[in-house]
Each structure stands twice: as C-alpha cells, then as structure tokens.
XYZ file of C-alpha atoms in Angstrom:
565
model
C 54.011 -138.553 89.044
C 57.779 -137.815 88.567
C 60.551 -140.703 88.033
C 62.362 -139.202 91.019
C 59.587 -140.071 93.300
C 59.569 -143.791 92.157
C 63.348 -144.010 92.776
C 63.000 -142.299 96.109
C 60.312 -145.163 97.182
C 62.381 -147.851 99.105
C 59.682 -150.376 98.780
C 59.985 -150.650 94.913
C 63.531 -151.712 95.152
C 64.197 -149.835 91.868
C 67.939 -149.216 90.951
C 68.725 -146.270 88.310
C 70.988 -147.632 85.555
C 71.002 -144.661 83.174
C 69.162 -141.418 82.729
C 70.067 -139.325 85.639
C 69.256 -136.220 83.930
C 65.652 -137.221 83.088
C 64.178 -137.988 86.631
C 61.707 -135.005 86.382
C 59.712 -136.781 83.420
C 56.167 -137.481 84.347
C 54.796 -140.944 84.405
C 51.011 -141.082 83.376
C 50.722 -144.854 83.435
C 52.286 -148.325 83.680
C 52.278 -151.306 81.425
C 53.921 -154.639 81.843
C 55.133 -156.183 78.441
C 57.434 -159.017 76.934
C 56.395 -158.602 73.458
C 59.116 -157.607 70.828
C 57.013 -154.631 69.469
C 54.370 -153.699 72.051
C 53.659 -150.369 70.317
C 49.843 -150.951 69.746
C 49.412 -151.076 73.473
C 51.205 -147.809 74.246
C 49.717 -144.262 74.209
C 52.794 -142.280 75.697
C 53.867 -141.474 79.148
C 54.000 -144.997 80.500
C 56.679 -146.698 82.730
C 57.212 -149.955 80.944
C 58.006 -153.171 83.154
C 59.591 -156.114 81.259
C 61.017 -159.385 82.350
C 63.348 -159.503 79.222
C 61.763 -162.496 77.795
C 61.496 -160.834 74.349
C 65.524 -160.825 74.308
C 67.237 -163.460 72.479
C 70.654 -161.774 71.854
C 72.168 -158.580 72.216
C 70.929 -157.207 68.650
C 67.247 -157.098 70.167
C 67.816 -154.462 72.643
C 68.255 -151.515 70.217
C 64.923 -152.109 68.098
C 63.016 -152.623 71.247
C 64.182 -149.396 72.921
C 63.745 -147.580 69.784
C 59.980 -148.662 69.662
C 59.567 -147.454 73.293
C 60.941 -143.887 72.427
C 58.751 -143.701 69.216
C 55.692 -144.315 71.357
C 56.648 -141.508 73.940
C 57.258 -144.101 77.082
C 58.669 -142.227 79.918
C 61.075 -144.888 81.269
C 61.846 -148.619 81.278
C 62.106 -150.911 84.227
C 63.798 -154.169 83.602
C 63.311 -157.372 86.111
C 66.544 -159.094 87.438
C 64.634 -162.283 88.066
C 65.271 -163.905 84.541
C 68.888 -162.944 83.726
C 70.245 -161.731 86.852
C 71.900 -158.231 86.051
C 70.328 -156.257 83.327
C 72.389 -156.722 79.992
C 74.916 -154.134 78.875
C 73.293 -153.877 75.453
C 70.190 -152.773 76.983
C 71.893 -150.095 79.193
C 73.678 -148.929 75.993
C 70.839 -148.707 74.007
C 68.637 -146.854 76.685
C 71.742 -144.333 76.974
C 71.883 -143.809 73.208
C 68.088 -142.798 73.055
C 67.975 -140.898 76.322
C 65.419 -143.235 78.053
C 65.757 -143.556 81.610
C 66.408 -147.182 82.770
C 65.769 -148.945 86.234
C 66.590 -152.587 87.346
C 63.918 -154.092 89.313
C 65.202 -156.316 92.132
C 63.953 -160.022 91.842
C 62.321 -159.795 95.448
C 59.872 -157.043 93.994
C 56.834 -158.329 92.040
C 55.970 -156.191 89.099
C 52.606 -156.033 90.614
C 53.865 -153.955 93.423
C 55.273 -151.254 91.252
C 52.104 -151.348 89.152
C 49.713 -150.834 92.079
C 51.954 -147.958 93.620
C 52.018 -146.075 90.140
C 48.218 -146.558 89.538
C 47.538 -145.447 92.998
C 49.574 -142.356 92.838
C 48.569 -141.348 89.188
C 44.995 -141.675 90.125
C 45.327 -139.508 93.051
C 47.164 -136.858 91.357
C 44.500 -137.012 88.351
C 41.565 -136.669 90.958
C 43.453 -133.883 92.608
C 43.994 -131.950 89.235
C 40.282 -132.713 88.214
C 39.055 -131.240 91.563
C 41.163 -128.188 90.842
C 39.594 -127.959 87.476
C 36.221 -128.611 88.533
C 36.283 -125.970 91.357
C 37.873 -123.430 88.849
C 34.762 -124.005 86.422
C 32.450 -123.744 89.403
C 33.745 -120.286 90.347
C 33.683 -119.213 86.443
C 30.169 -120.418 86.008
C 28.551 -118.843 89.074
C 30.015 -115.456 88.326
C 29.970 -115.393 84.665
C 28.744 -116.969 81.325
C 28.769 -120.751 81.003
C 31.739 -122.394 79.480
C 30.457 -125.167 77.387
C 27.739 -126.770 79.543
C 27.703 -130.403 80.986
C 29.621 -131.734 77.782
C 32.715 -129.953 79.370
C 32.422 -131.724 82.693
C 31.724 -135.175 81.207
C 35.017 -134.512 78.862
C 37.114 -134.052 82.027
C 35.656 -136.837 83.778
C 36.714 -138.993 80.652
C 40.184 -137.528 80.230
C 41.085 -137.205 83.733
C 39.562 -140.119 85.638
C 38.765 -142.560 82.661
C 34.953 -142.387 83.651
C 32.276 -142.432 81.129
C 29.156 -140.592 82.457
C 26.066 -139.274 80.918
C 23.495 -136.626 82.045
C 19.921 -137.780 82.014
C 16.452 -136.009 82.531
C 14.107 -137.695 84.897
C 12.215 -139.182 82.067
C 15.354 -140.802 80.745
C 16.184 -138.274 77.870
C 19.849 -137.755 77.260
C 21.048 -134.159 78.039
C 24.645 -134.676 77.530
C 27.079 -137.696 77.048
C 30.889 -138.474 76.505
C 32.512 -137.835 73.251
C 35.122 -140.662 73.601
C 34.669 -143.715 71.732
C 32.597 -146.314 73.349
C 29.194 -147.979 73.151
C 26.374 -145.415 73.272
C 23.576 -145.536 75.961
C 20.388 -146.634 74.016
C 17.283 -144.726 74.632
C 15.993 -147.849 76.427
C 18.922 -148.107 78.764
C 18.484 -144.252 79.552
C 14.834 -144.926 80.328
C 15.867 -147.767 82.727
C 18.323 -145.896 84.444
C 16.014 -142.989 84.995
C 13.354 -145.409 86.496
C 15.893 -146.911 88.919
C 17.117 -143.486 90.010
C 13.349 -142.217 90.563
C 12.463 -145.472 92.436
C 15.560 -145.141 94.798
C 15.066 -141.640 95.570
C 11.487 -142.207 96.482
C 12.328 -145.153 98.837
C 14.765 -142.929 100.422
C 18.012 -145.015 99.574
C 21.268 -142.968 100.086
C 23.048 -141.959 96.910
C 24.910 -142.769 94.865
C 22.545 -145.518 93.731
C 24.093 -148.620 91.966
C 22.282 -150.369 89.187
C 23.269 -153.427 87.063
C 21.941 -153.185 83.515
C 23.189 -155.419 80.740
C 26.207 -156.711 82.684
C 27.373 -153.229 83.389
C 27.338 -151.551 86.761
C 26.088 -147.822 86.810
C 26.444 -145.455 89.759
C 23.656 -142.942 89.665
C 24.135 -139.335 91.360
C 21.074 -136.960 91.670
C 21.637 -133.454 90.275
C 19.665 -130.864 92.606
C 19.096 -127.460 91.676
C 21.475 -125.129 93.612
C 18.631 -122.679 94.217
C 16.921 -124.825 96.699
C 18.070 -124.645 100.433
C 18.400 -127.863 102.311
C 16.444 -128.504 105.338
C 19.448 -130.221 107.022
C 22.900 -131.226 105.561
C 24.512 -134.079 107.567
C 27.677 -133.865 105.346
C 29.153 -132.496 102.330
C 27.431 -134.657 99.892
C 24.086 -135.353 101.255
C 21.221 -132.817 100.791
C 17.856 -133.529 102.548
C 14.778 -131.717 100.989
C 11.823 -130.985 103.067
C 9.889 -133.628 100.780
C 11.341 -135.313 97.823
C 8.014 -135.254 95.817
C 8.730 -131.471 95.271
C 11.505 -132.165 92.949
C 11.769 -135.803 92.044
C 10.107 -135.466 88.912
C 12.305 -132.505 87.621
C 15.831 -133.247 88.880
C 18.579 -134.408 86.568
C 20.834 -137.513 87.213
C 24.457 -138.367 86.498
C 24.779 -141.832 85.399
C 28.443 -143.028 85.729
C 29.656 -146.274 84.163
C 31.493 -147.717 87.238
C 30.701 -149.126 90.605
C 31.129 -146.542 93.346
C 30.462 -148.938 96.099
C 34.046 -149.013 97.160
C 35.134 -145.425 96.152
C 37.314 -143.453 98.737
C 35.507 -140.449 100.278
C 37.689 -138.073 98.118
C 36.514 -139.652 94.953
C 32.708 -139.373 95.995
C 33.070 -135.837 97.010
C 34.716 -135.027 93.567
C 31.885 -136.678 91.897
C 29.231 -134.695 93.820
C 31.191 -131.521 93.014
C 30.695 -132.429 89.443
C 26.970 -132.694 90.077
C 26.776 -129.275 91.711
C 28.763 -127.937 88.646
C 26.074 -129.294 86.140
C 23.507 -127.951 88.532
C 24.511 -124.577 87.714
C 23.816 -125.231 84.139
C 20.528 -126.626 84.887
C 19.638 -123.446 86.713
C 20.669 -121.535 83.835
C 18.545 -123.418 81.381
C 15.483 -122.926 83.805
C 16.188 -119.157 83.993
C 16.092 -118.892 80.046
C 12.428 -120.403 80.177
C 11.318 -117.422 82.170
C 10.278 -115.522 79.382
C 8.219 -118.427 77.815
C 6.829 -119.310 81.123
C 5.710 -115.306 81.682
C 3.990 -115.321 78.216
C 1.969 -118.589 78.952
C 1.101 -117.023 82.140
C -0.261 -113.812 80.799
C -2.148 -115.609 77.932
C -3.673 -118.117 80.528
C -4.911 -115.219 82.611
C -6.520 -113.318 79.680
C -8.223 -116.699 78.540
C -9.574 -117.439 82.214
C -10.818 -113.855 82.941
C -12.773 -113.855 79.804
C -10.577 -111.160 77.940
C -11.702 -109.934 74.658
C -10.526 -112.230 71.625
C -8.594 -109.047 70.283
C -6.631 -108.712 73.656
C -5.815 -112.328 73.570
C -4.753 -112.280 69.775
C -2.496 -109.336 70.486
C -0.751 -111.126 73.198
C -0.496 -114.463 70.916
C 1.222 -112.336 68.275
C 3.913 -111.140 70.853
C 4.347 -114.847 71.977
C 4.556 -116.341 68.366
C 7.990 -114.952 67.651
C 9.600 -116.154 70.646
C 7.927 -119.525 70.398
C 8.233 -120.114 66.717
C 11.091 -117.781 65.378
C 11.165 -117.129 61.811
C 7.610 -118.856 61.362
C 6.303 -115.712 59.252
C 2.612 -116.625 59.916
C 0.459 -116.914 63.087
C 0.431 -120.590 64.012
C -2.217 -122.848 65.067
C -2.281 -123.688 69.008
C -2.910 -126.614 70.976
C -3.467 -126.817 75.006
C -2.192 -129.565 77.350
C -3.167 -129.640 80.900
C -1.499 -131.952 83.405
C -1.904 -132.363 86.971
C 0.458 -134.218 89.586
C -1.640 -135.574 92.601
C 0.204 -136.801 95.593
C -1.491 -138.622 98.476
C -1.651 -136.492 101.528
C 0.986 -134.360 100.325
C 1.232 -130.659 101.514
C 3.252 -129.144 98.618
C 2.522 -126.783 96.102
C 1.840 -129.006 93.128
C 1.456 -126.593 90.171
C 5.296 -126.141 89.848
C 5.919 -129.863 89.954
C 3.384 -130.354 87.232
C 4.917 -127.306 85.200
C 8.585 -128.585 84.981
C 7.246 -132.179 84.511
C 5.134 -131.038 81.357
C 7.986 -128.960 80.260
C 10.082 -132.085 79.976
C 7.308 -134.110 78.651
C 6.531 -131.964 75.747
C 10.148 -132.203 74.329
C 10.956 -134.306 71.579
C 12.166 -137.448 73.456
C 14.740 -138.024 70.731
C 16.178 -134.468 71.007
C 19.545 -134.251 73.115
C 21.293 -131.387 74.998
C 20.376 -129.137 77.798
C 19.031 -126.385 75.428
C 16.209 -127.955 73.873
C 14.684 -127.098 70.219
C 11.298 -126.794 72.105
C 9.282 -123.783 72.047
C 6.686 -124.583 74.588
C 5.261 -122.130 76.912
C 3.855 -123.688 80.181
C 2.183 -121.997 82.981
C 0.650 -123.099 86.232
C -2.685 -122.020 88.060
C -3.551 -123.907 91.221
C -2.400 -127.435 90.875
C -2.526 -127.895 87.436
C 0.080 -126.899 84.749
C -1.117 -125.517 81.311
C 0.881 -125.418 78.200
C 0.474 -123.459 75.034
C 1.938 -125.429 72.279
C 2.253 -123.449 68.916
C 1.885 -125.657 65.635
C 2.790 -124.554 62.050
C -0.316 -123.240 60.315
C 0.630 -125.516 57.274
C 0.062 -129.199 57.723
C 3.412 -131.377 57.774
C 4.422 -133.430 54.753
C 4.437 -136.665 57.006
C 0.859 -136.721 58.455
C -0.935 -133.783 57.044
C -2.285 -133.116 60.624
C -0.250 -129.853 61.077
C 1.899 -131.919 63.540
C -0.778 -132.163 66.197
C 0.331 -133.208 69.778
C -1.272 -136.639 70.579
C -2.216 -137.488 74.160
C -0.809 -141.058 74.112
C 2.489 -140.315 72.307
C 3.307 -137.800 74.736
C 3.453 -140.521 77.487
C 4.802 -143.462 75.557
C 8.439 -142.999 76.108
C 8.432 -141.364 79.642
C 5.600 -143.986 81.334
C 7.965 -146.470 82.980
C 10.343 -143.853 84.520
C 7.366 -141.764 85.733
C 5.648 -144.538 87.152
C 8.801 -145.353 89.123
C 8.874 -141.695 90.364
C 5.326 -141.583 91.230
C 5.573 -144.876 93.322
C 2.576 -145.761 95.155
C 1.308 -142.425 96.278
C 1.568 -140.232 93.059
C -0.475 -139.983 89.797
C 0.103 -137.759 86.550
C -2.951 -137.090 84.465
C -2.909 -135.069 81.167
C -5.436 -133.829 78.727
C -5.027 -132.379 75.280
C -7.135 -130.247 73.229
C -7.705 -130.097 69.326
C -5.650 -127.488 67.573
C -7.369 -124.015 67.203
C -6.626 -121.228 64.594
C -7.384 -118.044 66.353
C -7.645 -116.368 69.877
C -11.544 -117.012 69.696
C -10.843 -120.739 70.005
C -8.593 -120.699 72.792
C -10.999 -120.547 75.840
C -12.713 -123.551 74.418
C -9.460 -125.488 73.868
C -8.427 -124.804 77.539
C -11.899 -126.373 78.568
C -11.554 -129.283 76.245
C -8.187 -130.115 77.459
C -9.488 -129.864 81.066
C -12.228 -132.227 80.281
C -9.874 -134.570 78.649
C -7.573 -134.612 81.811
C -10.631 -135.529 84.049
C -11.391 -138.294 81.520
C -7.890 -139.486 81.998
C -8.100 -139.281 85.820
C -11.239 -141.585 85.628
C -8.876 -144.396 84.379
C -6.712 -146.814 86.462
C -2.972 -146.316 86.481
C -0.341 -144.039 87.791
C 0.337 -142.269 84.476
C -2.786 -141.603 82.186
C -3.625 -139.424 79.321
C -6.728 -138.590 77.093
C -7.126 -136.548 73.805
C -9.768 -134.607 72.351
C -10.821 -137.211 70.214
C -12.412 -139.186 73.183
C -14.644 -136.276 73.904
C -17.272 -136.770 71.396
C -19.074 -139.552 73.051
C -20.349 -140.912 75.970
C -16.912 -141.137 77.600
C -17.016 -137.358 78.482
C -19.635 -138.065 80.914
C -18.052 -140.846 82.994
C -15.505 -138.774 84.960
C -18.327 -136.849 86.489
C -20.414 -139.680 87.762
C -20.004 -140.034 91.445
C -17.492 -142.891 92.584
C -20.375 -144.535 94.842
C -22.670 -144.666 91.851
C -20.119 -146.149 89.517
C -19.280 -148.645 92.002
C -22.769 -149.731 92.744
C -23.597 -149.678 88.919
C -20.540 -152.003 87.630
C -21.058 -154.349 90.783
C -24.781 -154.886 89.958
C -23.834 -155.910 86.226
C -20.371 -157.407 86.496
C -20.013 -159.001 89.915
C -22.118 -162.035 88.973
C -19.941 -162.634 86.086
C -16.752 -162.267 87.953
C -17.933 -164.602 90.752
C -18.948 -167.375 87.898
C -15.535 -166.994 86.307
C -13.774 -167.385 89.595
C -15.359 -170.553 90.376
C -15.569 -172.114 86.793
C -12.843 -170.256 84.966
C -15.570 -169.577 82.246
C -13.935 -166.435 80.892
C -17.379 -164.648 80.804
C -15.988 -161.189 81.046
C -13.341 -161.592 78.113
C -16.306 -162.975 76.090
C -18.461 -160.074 76.879
C -15.959 -157.401 76.095
C -15.055 -159.194 72.842
C -18.599 -159.571 71.941
C -19.422 -155.762 72.344
C -16.119 -154.926 70.522
C -17.321 -156.944 67.515
C -20.699 -155.038 67.728
C -22.540 -158.274 68.376
C -21.399 -160.249 65.341
C -21.397 -164.000 66.243
C -18.911 -165.025 63.354
C -16.308 -162.214 64.086
C -16.470 -162.534 67.839
C -16.147 -166.449 67.580
C -13.241 -165.973 65.205
C -11.331 -163.427 67.542
C -11.737 -165.837 70.615
C -11.068 -169.060 68.523
C -14.275 -170.477 69.607
C -17.135 -172.393 67.793
C -20.136 -170.109 67.367
C -22.240 -172.664 69.455
C -19.628 -172.305 72.372
C -20.066 -168.292 72.149
C -23.740 -168.678 71.972
C -23.613 -170.658 75.061
C -21.461 -168.192 76.947
C -23.503 -165.413 75.949
C -26.614 -167.175 77.153
C -24.925 -167.652 80.406
C -24.080 -164.066 80.785
C -27.778 -163.181 80.043
C -29.001 -165.679 82.562
C -26.737 -164.361 85.382
C -27.579 -160.763 84.653
C -31.241 -160.947 83.649
C -30.178 -158.855 80.588
C -30.655 -159.310 76.774
C -27.631 -158.539 74.689
C -29.612 -158.255 71.718
C -31.119 -155.027 73.103
C -29.136 -151.709 72.543
C -30.090 -150.582 76.066
C -28.359 -153.614 77.757
C -25.357 -153.565 75.352
C -24.695 -149.798 76.264
C -25.135 -150.637 80.040
C -22.643 -153.572 79.806
C -20.159 -151.124 77.631
C -20.355 -148.597 80.256
C -19.840 -150.986 83.111
C -16.781 -152.320 81.734
C -15.241 -148.604 81.074
C -16.259 -147.610 84.398
C -14.558 -150.756 85.921
C-alpha cells in the first residue's frame, strides 16, 4: 500500500510532518520499536512506529533516522503520547534524509495502525499472488511447464509468508519450500499423508486441519484436472463419483497454517494453487504413457504365450527407455499388486497401477519427476510392474538390487492403511529376478502366487516375496475358507478357551515351542520359564488336543493351524 493511502485514512489520525514528495512510497509491513538501533529487526519497506522512548536528547535523532534509512524503511510515525509534540530535531533529521515523518495522535493506539497496515498489505499481496497464479495457470495449460510445483510454493512463501509442501499419498515429498525453516521430516510427511487419506475416506470437507508436534497444518487435496466432477456445489469443492477411485493416487498440499478462520478469498486462492499443481501432476502422468505402453505390450506377449524371441525383442526396445545408458540387457523382476474394495463397482486395475507406480519409487527420492524407471501395466483388477535390475550385483548387497516385498511397504504401510480404511485391501507379490525373456512368464506366475499368499494374511496392507513360495506356505491360499476355519478351530479353540479361563498362555507357548524346533532348553530360555513349567504347559496342550508334540505330523498340523489363523 502507498503512504498516501495511510494519510487519507481518517481513523488512523496521522499528521504529515515532512516528506510531502515521498507519499507514493510503498509500505510492505509495519514494526513498532523503541530501540536505539532496531536494524536487526528491519528488512526494508516498513512503516516504523515509535513512542520515542529511545530519545534522551536532541543528538539521538540523527543516528536513529540514519539507521532507518540505511535499512530501507519507508516512513517513520512518532507518537505524541510521551512528549506531546514530535521534537523538532527529529523533524529536521527526517527532512535531511528524505524520510517521510508522521505524528500519531495520542488517542490512536499503535495496534490500530498495525492492524490496518497488515490487513491492507495482506489483501494486496493475496491479490497480486492470485494474479500471478492465474497467469501461470494460463501459461501452463497452453505451453511448457514453468518450473513445476516448486515455483508455486516459492510464490506462497514470498507473497503470503506461507510454508507449504506437496506430498504423495504415501507421504513422499514431491516439493517443498526453499526458504529457511525447519524441514518436514519423513515421519511427519507420512503422518500428514495418513491424516489426509483418513479424512478423505470419512468424507470430511477440505481443508483438513491437523495438529502435529505442536504445529497446525491445513491439508488441501490436489485432484487431477482430467477428472470431471459429478457435481460442483461451489468453486472449491469437487465431488467425485467414488473417492476410492483416486484416494490412493491424489497428491496433497500441506500448508503450515490453520485455515479454519481464513477468508473465502484466501481459501479460493489456495484451491487455485492446488489446481495449478494438478496441471503439473497431469503432465507427469502423461510422461509415463510410454513406459506404461511398453509394459502393456510385454505383458500381453507373456500372457498370450508369445515366442521368447518376440518377447526378447520387445524387452530390447524397453531397456533403453527404462534404464538409459545401461549398455547391457538387465535382469527383470515382476511385481503384482491388487486393490480390493468391499462392494465397490469401480475399475480397480488403474487404481492399483497408479499406486504401484508410487510404491516402487525410492521413498527417499523427492521431486515430481522421479528417477524411477518402472513400467506398470494393468490387466483386469491387478497391476503388473516390470522392474529392470542392473545385470551386475550392487556393491552394497551383492544381490543385483533385488526388490524385496516387505521393504516396498515398510515406509508406506501406515498412510495406505488409513486410505484403505475398513473396506479396502492392498496385496502385493514379488517374483525372483530372471535373466532372460524365457523366464518372464514364470516370474509373472510366481509374483501372482506370492500375491495370493499375501492375500491369505490378515491386515489391510500385505506383501509376500518369492522366497516364501518354496514351502508349504504356497498351498495355504488355495485351501477353502471353510476348511481352514474348521481345521484351526478343531486344533486351537480348546487352547484359546483354556487361556481365556486360566490366563495360561498356551498359544504363545505353542508358537515358541514350534519356533525353537521342539528344543526344551531354547524354548524355556526364550519364554523365561523353568523347563519343568514348560513341560507342564506342553503336557496340558497335548491333553486338551489329544495330540503328541513329539510326533512330526502333529507338530506340522499345529504349525499350519497357527499360520492359517
């Protein structure tokens, strides 16, 4: 705002004492001080308010005014409550340095002036930022992107003093502020993503406000510009036919502020920012089209039983795109994922595809353009990823960088569990690495079998790897549910009932005994029991179930029952 506007506001009671030719100067902020040297608190463009407590005699005015001018202060306003009229020495010093000077009537509180300036400056900043955002939106929808989400976050920081981050649904950092300030930790990112997914699934109206570590964050969904809304009650709210179609793929904007008392104009501005970032998201998705198409072509060849030579030729085309500059044909792994929603009539393959693309990104990487080179297709309700691996083992583990099932979900389990709520499941299976096109069909079947093993486990987010397919565990997912229930009930229900009545811990004892391969000494040590106490408990298990834990067949039955329960 201009100094002239301040002078024209009667409610502020300002009287101009000097600087008539400088009234078109811009005020960017306001600060109240009675320090003799307030330079450390000045950044330029302020209207400085002072009660003159710093002035002991006439000689103090010159150095005080000189400091203000050196720091780029726009104007000085001196209160009349302390000394009555503003001293002539201060008027003369301001005139020498061409610093506009106002007198503040004793009936006007500095707080009144501060509130007015802050309100006017914030409003003008918001208007300027809205214009910038609108200009960027038009540019980005008609031509190349101009810097991505980072540019928009920089604008929020510089023009509205808002720190904000763009996060993926799994809590991975897409973009953040460059300005100084505490970084958002990986744990905090995951917590915010989980809160956002949970709020979305429960139908709360955005923005979602979250208190985390004593700081309030407001979470705004970033929805793809390519999806048409079913209805649009107002300029900010978009209602999709079913939130489960996109909840596991939409980004979010986390703002370090409480948006609960924001004006409508400010909220509209932030929703405009999310639309701008959504344009960048759509561009990123479009860039994945080539990799998705390659994966789809390879998957169709594998599923239709094409000749290995034909599959190998297609892989040679894919390798330079997925791992440019590799120089040699890589090894490959297959990852299969499926998202199941209870009673949902939505196409679930694309949901799993978008989610698997995100899961396969290194959780420590940042930015909208990942360093990942993962090709993901979908067929029916499942997504299939073709993961290239360098043919030479890595220095770190000698494994060639194999993808491990549990590691994929370690950092994303909590956010995804919140998004799946109580009506969804994610199951994932990983094959072993194969070295040629001939092994790709077997890898696909292996990954699918592993996913079925994961599906047989409890929990909203489950994974299994190829290592688990070399034993009896492979058979468990194919046992009918009613057979499993009857088998486990016959063996374990008597023990559970006894534990419930006597707090005897027979089930934990059985699990430990089997895990120690029937070793009395090791099992007693693990459970911190005397061996005689352990023998008593095992005897009680045998008595209640009419089984003999010295027999291999009975041990195996108990082991399977515990696994299936």
